[in-house]
């Protein structure tokens, strides 16, 4: 097959950053073929109230007309029912939980989930989705996701009608926890956890451009993630966690967590599903299951991908993308 | 206690590099208080024959008069009994096995230990120690040491009189394997595996200056290493694996494996043993067990350490050391 036409896809986890960078990365998202993107709220200061949320949404819309930003806010202990209602009215479709200190700009102070129970009650009532960075702060790095999973159980017990997304699932145990949960719980899968392992990050030389949270895991974990993505189970859909950082913050004395995958994720997804003879599973994974879980209409337009090699730029603005300088076999045709 | 006097210590695993860098790092070793250092042979080209070994030894001796380099060679499939005897006569006390591609300059092509059985037979005969970088090439990163341990068993079975050092033990299972072996098998412990875990490397931001092979492991693994070092068991002694790289090769698109610990390892060791009320165990660990295992005389001189804060330089020559810019409580008194 040399041409693939699918319904316009959605990415249910992106970081678009702020200021001029936000304009650049929003336009990258549009150019990369994405119809809608779920925008993470870990800006500085974080998105926590309606005015900030609306302003952020407007910035993105005016930078990249045609791209639909799906807005989120950071769940805070001070959120009462009224604020949650206002956030929903302002356009939020999800609230995001960052346990304290687990990734970039996540010093939330939330060390006990009961601190946000008032917010979760209101979210359940009004039908907002809860997105979770599911890692236990302070646990050993390779076990952080696994150690968080007990909280997923508690949340389901205490908020049985709340829709929950375990984001960027990185381990076999994380996948299993989503499978074992009710239909109110889904998991997003990134392109990097689908394709890479800790060996790619640190098995030979150390590659800071593959450093992310949750950290890449073992071949066995990747296997479970691949099976979930290929399974056609609507509990699993795409969320890239695309997270650009200026090159200087990735190559230096230390490196921040996050991989800029936006420019390449769709191309790599097509390649992944094609190589496994599962191209029919791609469209549900990127263009259907996520929208259905969130109760959004499916996109009406289509995109066309062609089997034609292209070379990934070494730098997008000031960020080094995944696969920088590499040749990829599937190219998005001009829209 | 404000002053500590111990027998001059030995470091049974160092990388001194080549050319001008070798002079610098050899002098650093002397200044840091080490009497003897076991010099790794992974130069370019590697030390594999008597002339190269003698030249390398002379370079080190003339750069740092007073420092005694204990010489090693890289074990090669082409080594026959004659070459091994010549290497011993040239001054080698150990041969080093690098499984193919496990660390910096280790493209040895050795994927099957039977390839070097002629060398090992000769080494056993003539009383040369076998030093092993014990990681299984191609195994998942966190399991490489564990997966190698089966070879340690095979080697003991096939060469019961060969002395073997499992270097830079990084895991609970590696420690256990040394404990379970005969008295001909010892393990060296580095300061970084003694003090740090994967969380220090990648738990917050990624710190390329803590990137090494074998990779830092879990708190449980570190616990086992600490217990071994504190145990007073002569099977465990100090070998730093101090491995300087130019700063540009640690901070960039990728980072090489290796931590430059030479300038700080002794100070950190004193601090570690002191904090655990085990200062009496320090001298055997750094100045006795290693020499005894290798059949070397104990050093006759002493060194004095004083409890006086000093600040680690941010750069030694062109290498960033461990604890760069930090204050450490124990300082080597002038010799």
Short mmCIF file of C-alpha atoms in Angstrom, two decimals, chain A residues 37-247:
data_model
loop_
_atom_site.label_atom_id
_atom_site.label_comp_id
_atom_site.label_asym_id
_atom_site.label_seq_id
_atom_site.Cartn_x
_atom_site.Cartn_y
_atom_site.Cartn_z
CA UNK A 37 -4.84 18.14 20.75
CA UNK A 38 -5.42 17.79 24.48
CA UNK A 39 -3.28 20.59 25.89
CA UNK A 40 -1.50 19.98 29.19
CA UNK A 41 -1.78 22.68 31.86
CA UNK A 42 1.76 22.57 33.30
CA UNK A 43 2.62 26.05 32.18
CA UNK A 44 4.24 28.60 34.50
CA UNK A 45 2.06 29.53 36.30
CA UNK A 46 -0.10 26.45 35.72
CA UNK A 47 -3.59 26.60 34.21
CA UNK A 48 -5.83 26.38 37.27
CA UNK A 49 -8.68 28.83 36.69
CA UNK A 50 -11.07 29.85 33.91
CA UNK A 51 -9.42 33.09 32.78
CA UNK A 52 -5.99 31.50 32.37
CA UNK A 53 -7.54 28.57 30.55
CA UNK A 54 -9.45 30.78 28.11
CA UNK A 55 -6.43 32.96 27.43
CA UNK A 56 -4.26 29.93 26.74
CA UNK A 57 -6.91 28.50 24.42
CA UNK A 58 -7.14 31.79 22.51
CA UNK A 59 -3.37 32.01 22.14
CA UNK A 60 -3.26 28.57 20.58
CA UNK A 61 -6.26 29.19 18.32
CA UNK A 62 -4.89 32.45 17.00
CA UNK A 63 -1.41 30.98 16.44
CA UNK A 64 -2.70 27.94 14.55
CA UNK A 65 -6.16 28.58 13.10
CA UNK A 66 -7.72 25.22 12.32
CA UNK A 67 -6.11 23.39 15.20
CA UNK A 68 -8.62 22.62 17.94
CA UNK A 69 -7.07 22.78 21.40
CA UNK A 70 -8.89 20.62 23.94
CA UNK A 71 -8.29 22.34 27.24
CA UNK A 72 -7.29 20.98 30.63
CA UNK A 73 -6.51 22.44 34.02
CA UNK A 74 -4.29 21.32 36.86
CA UNK A 75 -6.39 19.86 39.66
CA UNK A 76 -5.69 21.74 42.88
CA UNK A 77 -6.65 21.21 46.53
CA UNK A 78 -8.37 24.62 46.53
CA UNK A 79 -10.74 23.71 43.70
CA UNK A 80 -14.32 23.67 44.95
CA UNK A 81 -17.44 22.76 43.04
CA UNK A 82 -17.94 26.30 41.84
CA UNK A 83 -14.48 26.64 40.31
CA UNK A 84 -14.80 23.23 38.65
CA UNK A 85 -18.11 24.28 37.10
CA UNK A 86 -16.55 27.52 35.89
CA UNK A 87 -13.61 25.63 34.38
CA UNK A 88 -16.01 23.35 32.56
CA UNK A 89 -17.97 26.35 31.29
CA UNK A 90 -14.73 27.98 30.16
CA UNK A 91 -14.11 24.99 27.89
CA UNK A 92 -12.13 22.47 29.91
CA UNK A 93 -12.78 18.83 29.11
CA UNK A 94 -10.34 17.35 31.64
CA UNK A 95 -8.45 18.05 34.83
CA UNK A 96 -4.92 16.80 35.26
CA UNK A 97 -3.34 15.31 38.34
CA UNK A 98 0.37 15.67 38.79
CA UNK A 99 1.57 13.97 41.96
CA UNK A 100 4.08 16.33 43.54
CA UNK A 101 7.34 16.68 41.61
CA UNK A 102 7.01 13.80 39.17
CA UNK A 103 7.89 15.74 36.00
CA UNK A 104 8.56 19.17 34.47
CA UNK A 105 6.68 21.95 36.29
CA UNK A 106 4.80 19.59 38.59
CA UNK A 107 5.54 20.99 42.03
CA UNK A 108 1.91 20.71 42.95
CA UNK A 109 2.26 19.77 46.58
CA UNK A 110 -0.27 16.97 46.06
CA UNK A 111 1.07 14.12 48.17
CA UNK A 112 -2.28 12.71 49.24
CA UNK A 113 -5.15 12.26 46.83
CA UNK A 114 -7.69 13.11 49.51
CA UNK A 115 -6.46 16.68 49.17
CA UNK A 116 -8.29 16.88 45.83
CA UNK A 117 -11.41 14.85 46.65
CA UNK A 118 -13.66 17.96 46.57
CA UNK A 119 -12.42 18.68 43.04
CA UNK A 120 -12.88 15.08 41.93
CA UNK A 121 -16.44 14.96 43.31
CA UNK A 122 -17.31 18.03 41.29
CA UNK A 123 -15.56 16.66 38.18
CA UNK A 124 -17.50 13.41 38.46
CA UNK A 125 -20.74 15.36 38.80
CA UNK A 126 -20.17 17.61 35.82
CA UNK A 127 -18.57 14.98 33.57
CA UNK A 128 -14.98 16.16 33.37
CA UNK A 129 -12.31 13.55 32.68
CA UNK A 130 -9.45 13.07 35.15
CA UNK A 131 -6.04 12.71 33.47
CA UNK A 132 -3.29 11.23 35.62
CA UNK A 133 0.47 11.25 35.46
CA UNK A 134 0.53 7.93 37.28
CA UNK A 135 3.82 7.82 39.13
CA UNK A 136 4.37 7.55 42.87
CA UNK A 137 6.71 10.32 44.03
CA UNK A 138 9.75 9.06 45.89
CA UNK A 139 9.44 5.45 44.71
CA UNK A 140 12.46 3.98 42.88
CA UNK A 141 12.41 5.19 39.28
CA UNK A 142 11.61 1.89 37.58
CA UNK A 143 8.78 1.16 40.04
CA UNK A 144 7.07 4.54 40.18
CA UNK A 145 4.24 3.63 37.81
CA UNK A 146 3.61 0.25 39.38
CA UNK A 147 3.56 1.78 42.86
CA UNK A 148 0.99 4.36 41.75
CA UNK A 149 -1.55 1.80 40.56
CA UNK A 150 -3.07 1.26 44.00
CA UNK A 151 -4.32 4.85 43.80
CA UNK A 152 -6.07 4.09 40.53
CA UNK A 153 -8.03 1.40 42.33
CA UNK A 154 -8.90 3.72 45.21
CA UNK A 155 -10.08 6.42 42.82
CA UNK A 156 -12.36 3.98 40.99
CA UNK A 157 -13.83 2.82 44.27
CA UNK A 158 -14.43 6.34 45.55
CA UNK A 159 -15.56 7.90 42.26
CA UNK A 160 -17.17 5.10 40.27
CA UNK A 161 -18.62 7.45 37.63
CA UNK A 162 -15.46 9.53 37.14
CA UNK A 163 -13.74 8.94 33.82
CA UNK A 164 -10.01 8.47 34.32
CA UNK A 165 -7.13 8.35 31.86
CA UNK A 166 -3.87 6.77 32.97
CA UNK A 167 -1.56 8.71 30.72
CA UNK A 168 1.59 7.59 28.91
CA UNK A 169 1.35 4.03 30.21
CA UNK A 170 4.93 2.78 30.38
CA UNK A 171 4.84 -0.69 31.92
CA UNK A 172 3.26 -4.10 31.63
CA UNK A 173 1.68 -3.59 35.03
CA UNK A 174 0.23 -0.23 33.98
CA UNK A 175 -1.35 -1.82 30.91
CA UNK A 176 -2.75 -4.62 33.04
CA UNK A 177 -4.23 -2.14 35.52
CA UNK A 178 -6.13 -0.41 32.71
CA UNK A 179 -7.35 -3.76 31.39
CA UNK A 180 -8.50 -4.75 34.88
CA UNK A 181 -10.42 -1.50 35.39
CA UNK A 182 -13.98 -0.60 34.48
CA UNK A 183 -14.82 0.96 31.13
CA UNK A 184 -14.48 4.36 32.81
CA UNK A 185 -10.70 3.94 32.82
CA UNK A 186 -8.58 4.28 29.71
CA UNK A 187 -4.87 4.54 28.99
CA UNK A 188 -2.98 6.70 26.54
CA UNK A 189 0.07 5.42 24.73
CA UNK A 190 2.94 7.54 23.45
CA UNK A 191 5.00 6.86 20.36
CA UNK A 192 8.21 6.68 22.40
CA UNK A 193 6.96 4.13 24.91
CA UNK A 194 5.58 2.15 21.96
CA UNK A 195 8.93 2.04 20.16
CA UNK A 196 11.77 2.39 22.64
CA UNK A 197 13.16 0.93 25.87
CA UNK A 198 15.64 1.95 28.54
CA UNK A 199 18.31 0.40 26.34
CA UNK A 200 17.73 3.07 23.71
CA UNK A 201 18.12 5.78 26.35
CA UNK A 202 21.14 4.40 28.17
CA UNK A 203 22.15 1.00 26.80
CA UNK A 204 25.03 2.34 24.72
CA UNK A 205 25.79 6.02 25.04
CA UNK A 206 23.30 8.06 27.03
CA UNK A 207 20.79 9.86 24.77
CA UNK A 208 19.17 12.76 26.62
CA UNK A 209 16.73 13.20 23.72
CA UNK A 210 15.09 9.93 24.78
CA UNK A 211 14.80 11.00 28.42
CA UNK A 212 11.20 11.29 29.55
CA UNK A 213 8.90 10.61 32.47
CA UNK A 214 7.76 7.94 33.00
CA UNK A 215 11.19 6.62 32.06
CA UNK A 216 11.42 4.14 29.16
CA UNK A 217 11.22 0.62 30.50
CA UNK A 218 12.15 -2.95 29.58
CA UNK A 219 11.51 -4.90 26.37
CA UNK A 220 8.81 -6.85 28.25
CA UNK A 221 7.04 -3.62 29.17
CA UNK A 222 7.26 -2.33 25.61
CA UNK A 223 5.82 -5.62 24.40
CA UNK A 224 2.74 -5.15 26.59
CA UNK A 225 2.30 -1.58 25.32
CA UNK A 226 2.57 -2.71 21.71
CA UNK A 227 0.01 -5.46 22.26
CA UNK A 228 -2.38 -2.95 23.83
CA UNK A 229 -2.03 -0.53 20.92
CA UNK A 230 -2.55 -3.31 18.39
CA UNK A 231 -5.39 -4.97 20.28
CA UNK A 232 -8.22 -2.80 19.06
CA UNK A 233 -9.34 -2.41 22.66
CA UNK A 234 -11.00 1.04 22.91
CA UNK A 235 -9.44 1.51 26.35
CA UNK A 236 -6.16 2.42 24.62
CA UNK A 237 -5.69 5.43 22.39
CA UNK A 238 -2.99 7.82 21.32
CA UNK A 239 -1.59 10.60 23.49
CA UNK A 240 1.95 11.57 22.51
CA UNK A 241 3.10 13.53 25.55
CA UNK A 242 5.04 15.52 22.95
CA UNK A 243 7.19 17.78 25.12
CA UNK A 244 9.63 20.13 23.41
CA UNK A 245 12.47 21.70 25.38
CA UNK A 246 15.07 24.15 24.09
CA UNK A 247 18.09 22.19 22.93
#
